[in-house]
PDB file of C-alpha atoms in Angstrom:
ATOM      1  CA  UNK A   1       1.409 -17.905  74.343  1.00  0.00           C
ATOM      2  CA  UNK A   2       4.152 -15.340  73.735  1.00  0.00           C
ATOM      3  CA  UNK A   3       6.762 -17.690  75.192  1.00  0.00           C
ATOM      4  CA  UNK A   4       5.599 -20.446  72.812  1.00  0.00           C
ATOM      5  CA  UNK A   5       5.746 -17.978  69.890  1.00  0.00           C
ATOM      6  CA  UNK A   6       9.357 -17.182  70.811  1.00  0.00           C
ATOM      7  CA  UNK A   7      10.165 -20.879  71.133  1.00  0.00           C
ATOM      8  CA  UNK A   8       8.729 -21.634  67.686  1.00  0.00           C
ATOM      9  CA  UNK A   9      10.753 -18.768  66.192  1.00  0.00           C
ATOM     10  CA  UNK A  10      13.947 -20.116  67.800  1.00  0.00           C
ATOM     11  CA  UNK A  11      13.283 -23.591  66.415  1.00  0.00           C
ATOM     12  CA  UNK A  12      12.740 -22.068  62.959  1.00  0.00           C
ATOM     13  CA  UNK A  13      16.016 -20.113  63.191  1.00  0.00           C
ATOM     14  CA  UNK A  14      17.826 -23.270  64.287  1.00  0.00           C
ATOM     15  CA  UNK A  15      16.580 -25.140  61.236  1.00  0.00           C
ATOM     16  CA  UNK A  16      17.264 -22.231  58.842  1.00  0.00           C
ATOM     17  CA  UNK A  17      20.937 -23.085  58.254  1.00  0.00           C
ATOM     18  CA  UNK A  18      21.533 -20.519  55.512  1.00  0.00           C
ATOM     19  CA  UNK A  19      19.636 -17.718  57.274  1.00  0.00           C
ATOM     20  CA  UNK A  20      17.394 -17.137  54.249  1.00  0.00           C
ATOM     21  CA  UNK A  21      14.199 -16.872  56.285  1.00  0.00           C
ATOM     22  CA  UNK A  22      12.829 -19.981  54.565  1.00  0.00           C
ATOM     23  CA  UNK A  23      13.387 -23.675  55.154  1.00  0.00           C
ATOM     24  CA  UNK A  24      14.036 -25.763  52.094  1.00  0.00           C
ATOM     25  CA  UNK A  25      13.410 -29.513  52.243  1.00  0.00           C
ATOM     26  CA  UNK A  26      17.057 -30.350  52.943  1.00  0.00           C
ATOM     27  CA  UNK A  27      17.412 -27.827  55.794  1.00  0.00           C
ATOM     28  CA  UNK A  28      14.200 -28.976  57.414  1.00  0.00           C
ATOM     29  CA  UNK A  29      14.777 -32.709  57.067  1.00  0.00           C
ATOM     30  CA  UNK A  30      18.469 -32.550  57.982  1.00  0.00           C
ATOM     31  CA  UNK A  31      17.686 -30.499  61.098  1.00  0.00           C
ATOM     32  CA  UNK A  32      14.863 -32.778  62.229  1.00  0.00           C
ATOM     33  CA  UNK A  33      16.902 -35.914  61.541  1.00  0.00           C
ATOM     34  CA  UNK A  34      19.902 -34.458  63.372  1.00  0.00           C
ATOM     35  CA  UNK A  35      17.710 -33.779  66.400  1.00  0.00           C
ATOM     36  CA  UNK A  36      16.306 -37.314  66.239  1.00  0.00           C
ATOM     37  CA  UNK A  37      19.790 -38.820  65.921  1.00  0.00           C
ATOM     38  CA  UNK A  38      21.296 -36.780  68.743  1.00  0.00           C
ATOM     39  CA  UNK A  39      18.322 -37.318  71.046  1.00  0.00           C
ATOM     40  CA  UNK A  40      17.159 -40.918  70.546  1.00  0.00           C
ATOM     41  CA  UNK A  41      15.131 -40.913  73.767  1.00  0.00           C
ATOM     42  CA  UNK A  42      13.062 -37.884  72.766  1.00  0.00           C
ATOM     43  CA  UNK A  43       9.507 -37.951  71.490  1.00  0.00           C
ATOM     44  CA  UNK A  44      10.568 -36.994  67.939  1.00  0.00           C
ATOM     45  CA  UNK A  45       9.119 -39.939  66.050  1.00  0.00           C
ATOM     46  CA  UNK A  46       7.640 -38.532  62.838  1.00  0.00           C
ATOM     47  CA  UNK A  47       8.875 -38.721  59.254  1.00  0.00           C
ATOM     48  CA  UNK A  48      10.604 -35.421  58.421  1.00  0.00           C
ATOM     49  CA  UNK A  49       9.759 -35.605  54.681  1.00  0.00           C
ATOM     50  CA  UNK A  50       6.049 -36.143  55.317  1.00  0.00           C
ATOM     51  CA  UNK A  51       6.009 -33.390  57.928  1.00  0.00           C
ATOM     52  CA  UNK A  52       7.699 -30.985  55.494  1.00  0.00           C
ATOM     53  CA  UNK A  53       5.021 -31.707  52.874  1.00  0.00           C
ATOM     54  CA  UNK A  54       2.235 -31.135  55.383  1.00  0.00           C
ATOM     55  CA  UNK A  55       3.657 -27.772  56.502  1.00  0.00           C
ATOM     56  CA  UNK A  56       4.483 -26.421  53.014  1.00  0.00           C
ATOM     57  CA  UNK A  57       0.889 -25.289  52.453  1.00  0.00           C
ATOM     58  CA  UNK A  58       1.527 -23.349  49.260  1.00  0.00           C
ATOM     59  CA  UNK A  59       3.618 -26.106  47.635  1.00  0.00           C
ATOM     60  CA  UNK A  60       6.517 -23.722  47.022  1.00  0.00           C
ATOM     61  CA  UNK A  61       9.152 -26.221  48.131  1.00  0.00           C
ATOM     62  CA  UNK A  62      10.085 -24.038  51.093  1.00  0.00           C
ATOM     63  CA  UNK A  63       8.529 -23.397  54.478  1.00  0.00           C
ATOM     64  CA  UNK A  64       8.153 -19.739  55.353  1.00  0.00           C
ATOM     65  CA  UNK A  65       8.053 -18.612  58.974  1.00  0.00           C
ATOM     66  CA  UNK A  66       4.293 -17.988  58.757  1.00  0.00           C
ATOM     67  CA  UNK A  67       3.680 -21.573  57.591  1.00  0.00           C
ATOM     68  CA  UNK A  68       5.940 -22.911  60.333  1.00  0.00           C
ATOM     69  CA  UNK A  69       4.210 -20.828  62.998  1.00  0.00           C
ATOM     70  CA  UNK A  70       0.784 -21.880  61.758  1.00  0.00           C
ATOM     71  CA  UNK A  71       1.740 -25.560  61.840  1.00  0.00           C
ATOM     72  CA  UNK A  72       3.115 -25.390  65.370  1.00  0.00           C
ATOM     73  CA  UNK A  73       0.860 -22.789  66.984  1.00  0.00           C
ATOM     74  CA  UNK A  74      -1.002 -25.464  68.934  1.00  0.00           C
ATOM     75  CA  UNK A  75       2.189 -27.307  69.868  1.00  0.00           C
ATOM     76  CA  UNK A  76       3.654 -26.383  73.209  1.00  0.00           C
ATOM     77  CA  UNK A  77       7.391 -26.254  72.532  1.00  0.00           C
ATOM     78  CA  UNK A  78       9.159 -26.755  75.860  1.00  0.00           C
ATOM     79  CA  UNK A  79      11.194 -23.715  76.851  1.00  0.00           C
ATOM     80  CA  UNK A  80      14.351 -25.783  77.344  1.00  0.00           C
ATOM     81  CA  UNK A  81      14.156 -26.914  73.684  1.00  0.00           C
ATOM     82  CA  UNK A  82      14.047 -23.314  72.488  1.00  0.00           C
ATOM     83  CA  UNK A  83      16.933 -22.303  74.767  1.00  0.00           C
ATOM     84  CA  UNK A  84      18.999 -25.291  73.652  1.00  0.00           C
ATOM     85  CA  UNK A  85      18.462 -24.454  69.993  1.00  0.00           C
ATOM     86  CA  UNK A  86      19.491 -20.864  70.641  1.00  0.00           C
ATOM     87  CA  UNK A  87      22.711 -21.910  72.366  1.00  0.00           C
ATOM     88  CA  UNK A  88      23.560 -24.653  69.857  1.00  0.00           C
ATOM     89  CA  UNK A  89      25.701 -22.380  67.674  1.00  0.00           C
ATOM     90  CA  UNK A  90      27.133 -25.170  65.513  1.00  0.00           C
ATOM     91  CA  UNK A  91      23.645 -26.683  65.028  1.00  0.00           C
ATOM     92  CA  UNK A  92      24.865 -30.108  66.091  1.00  0.00           C
ATOM     93  CA  UNK A  93      21.764 -30.875  68.144  1.00  0.00           C
ATOM     94  CA  UNK A  94      23.838 -30.925  71.328  1.00  0.00           C
ATOM     95  CA  UNK A  95      25.543 -28.359  73.568  1.00  0.00           C
ATOM     96  CA  UNK A  96      29.320 -28.585  73.788  1.00  0.00           C
ATOM     97  CA  UNK A  97      31.380 -27.171  76.649  1.00  0.00           C
ATOM     98  CA  UNK A  98      32.044 -23.809  74.932  1.00  0.00           C
ATOM     99  CA  UNK A  99      28.372 -23.340  74.033  1.00  0.00           C
ATOM    100  CA  UNK A 100      27.478 -24.193  77.642  1.00  0.00           C
ATOM    101  CA  UNK A 101      29.877 -21.546  78.981  1.00  0.00           C
ATOM    102  CA  UNK A 102      28.319 -18.932  76.675  1.00  0.00           C
ATOM    103  CA  UNK A 103      24.839 -20.125  77.625  1.00  0.00           C
ATOM    104  CA  UNK A 104      25.437 -19.710  81.353  1.00  0.00           C
ATOM    105  CA  UNK A 105      26.559 -16.123  80.714  1.00  0.00           C
ATOM    106  CA  UNK A 106      23.426 -15.403  78.665  1.00  0.00           C
ATOM    107  CA  UNK A 107      21.097 -17.011  81.203  1.00  0.00           C
ATOM    108  CA  UNK A 108      22.771 -15.204  84.108  1.00  0.00           C
ATOM    109  CA  UNK A 109      22.120 -11.881  82.384  1.00  0.00           C
ATOM    110  CA  UNK A 110      18.388 -12.598  82.822  1.00  0.00           C
ATOM    111  CA  UNK A 111      18.595 -13.635  86.490  1.00  0.00           C
ATOM    112  CA  UNK A 112      18.660 -11.634  89.692  1.00  0.00           C
ATOM    113  CA  UNK A 113      21.868 -11.769  91.744  1.00  0.00           C
ATOM    114  CA  UNK A 114      20.450 -14.387  94.122  1.00  0.00           C
ATOM    115  CA  UNK A 115      19.347 -16.657  91.227  1.00  0.00           C
ATOM    116  CA  UNK A 116      22.569 -16.541  89.197  1.00  0.00           C
ATOM    117  CA  UNK A 117      24.233 -19.792  88.204  1.00  0.00           C
ATOM    118  CA  UNK A 118      27.839 -20.101  89.464  1.00  0.00           C
ATOM    119  CA  UNK A 119      29.883 -18.740  86.573  1.00  0.00           C
ATOM    120  CA  UNK A 120      33.575 -19.205  87.212  1.00  0.00           C
ATOM    121  CA  UNK A 121      35.222 -21.414  84.594  1.00  0.00           C
ATOM    122  CA  UNK A 122      35.816 -24.188  87.135  1.00  0.00           C
ATOM    123  CA  UNK A 123      32.231 -24.046  88.456  1.00  0.00           C
ATOM    124  CA  UNK A 124      30.758 -24.134  84.942  1.00  0.00           C
ATOM    125  CA  UNK A 125      33.037 -27.047  84.025  1.00  0.00           C
ATOM    126  CA  UNK A 126      31.969 -28.890  87.181  1.00  0.00           C
ATOM    127  CA  UNK A 127      28.257 -28.394  86.349  1.00  0.00           C
ATOM    128  CA  UNK A 128      28.859 -29.469  82.738  1.00  0.00           C
ATOM    129  CA  UNK A 129      30.716 -32.631  83.811  1.00  0.00           C
ATOM    130  CA  UNK A 130      27.952 -33.475  86.284  1.00  0.00           C
ATOM    131  CA  UNK A 131      25.286 -33.068  83.590  1.00  0.00           C
ATOM    132  CA  UNK A 132      27.209 -34.984  80.895  1.00  0.00           C
ATOM    133  CA  UNK A 133      26.063 -38.348  82.225  1.00  0.00           C
ATOM    134  CA  UNK A 134      27.237 -40.368  79.223  1.00  0.00           C
ATOM    135  CA  UNK A 135      30.675 -38.699  79.157  1.00  0.00           C
ATOM    136  CA  UNK A 136      30.301 -37.734  75.497  1.00  0.00           C
ATOM    137  CA  UNK A 137      31.616 -34.208  75.950  1.00  0.00           C
ATOM    138  CA  UNK A 138      28.265 -32.799  74.782  1.00  0.00           C
ATOM    139  CA  UNK A 139      24.898 -32.314  76.460  1.00  0.00           C
ATOM    140  CA  UNK A 140      22.038 -33.993  74.625  1.00  0.00           C
ATOM    141  CA  UNK A 141      18.428 -32.868  74.967  1.00  0.00           C
ATOM    142  CA  UNK A 142      17.762 -34.900  78.136  1.00  0.00           C
ATOM    143  CA  UNK A 143      20.959 -33.727  79.825  1.00  0.00           C
ATOM    144  CA  UNK A 144      20.253 -30.099  78.912  1.00  0.00           C
ATOM    145  CA  UNK A 145      16.666 -30.409  80.144  1.00  0.00           C
ATOM    146  CA  UNK A 146      18.041 -31.498  83.532  1.00  0.00           C
ATOM    147  CA  UNK A 147      20.241 -28.383  83.603  1.00  0.00           C
ATOM    148  CA  UNK A 148      17.307 -26.111  82.829  1.00  0.00           C
ATOM    149  CA  UNK A 149      15.113 -27.831  85.404  1.00  0.00           C
ATOM    150  CA  UNK A 150      17.750 -27.758  88.166  1.00  0.00           C
ATOM    151  CA  UNK A 151      19.408 -24.408  87.522  1.00  0.00           C
ATOM    152  CA  UNK A 152      16.952 -22.283  85.530  1.00  0.00           C
ATOM    153  CA  UNK A 153      13.410 -23.324  86.454  1.00  0.00           C
ATOM    154  CA  UNK A 154      11.552 -20.570  84.579  1.00  0.00           C
TER     155      UNK A 154
END
């Protein structure tokens, strides 16, 4: 449950573009639509506007963290989604090569010596190129999920 709580918080922070601690309609809808656009094969198939209205319980026009957590408490956010959103510094909905390099460093800090992901620049580039199946120069949700499954199965 704690891991899901952390994942929900990371998703909220990803969507909160201005760092205000609240999601206005534009932030929420733009973030959801960006995720849908960047990850067409994912299960994100709902209308962002309607979802915003259903989460904004108090009708304030913003979604506070407590409303967001309440709405998603029963949803099991996959860990790889939360990690991807944390590493996606430019909030593009994908992981570019620089974000991937930083991500490997962060993940390795949590691993024992025997579990560490190879972290020389050339090794990280080789892993990135292997994962970037469509050659776009970015890892989409499916490509990043494969990385997490193969290299960081926690």
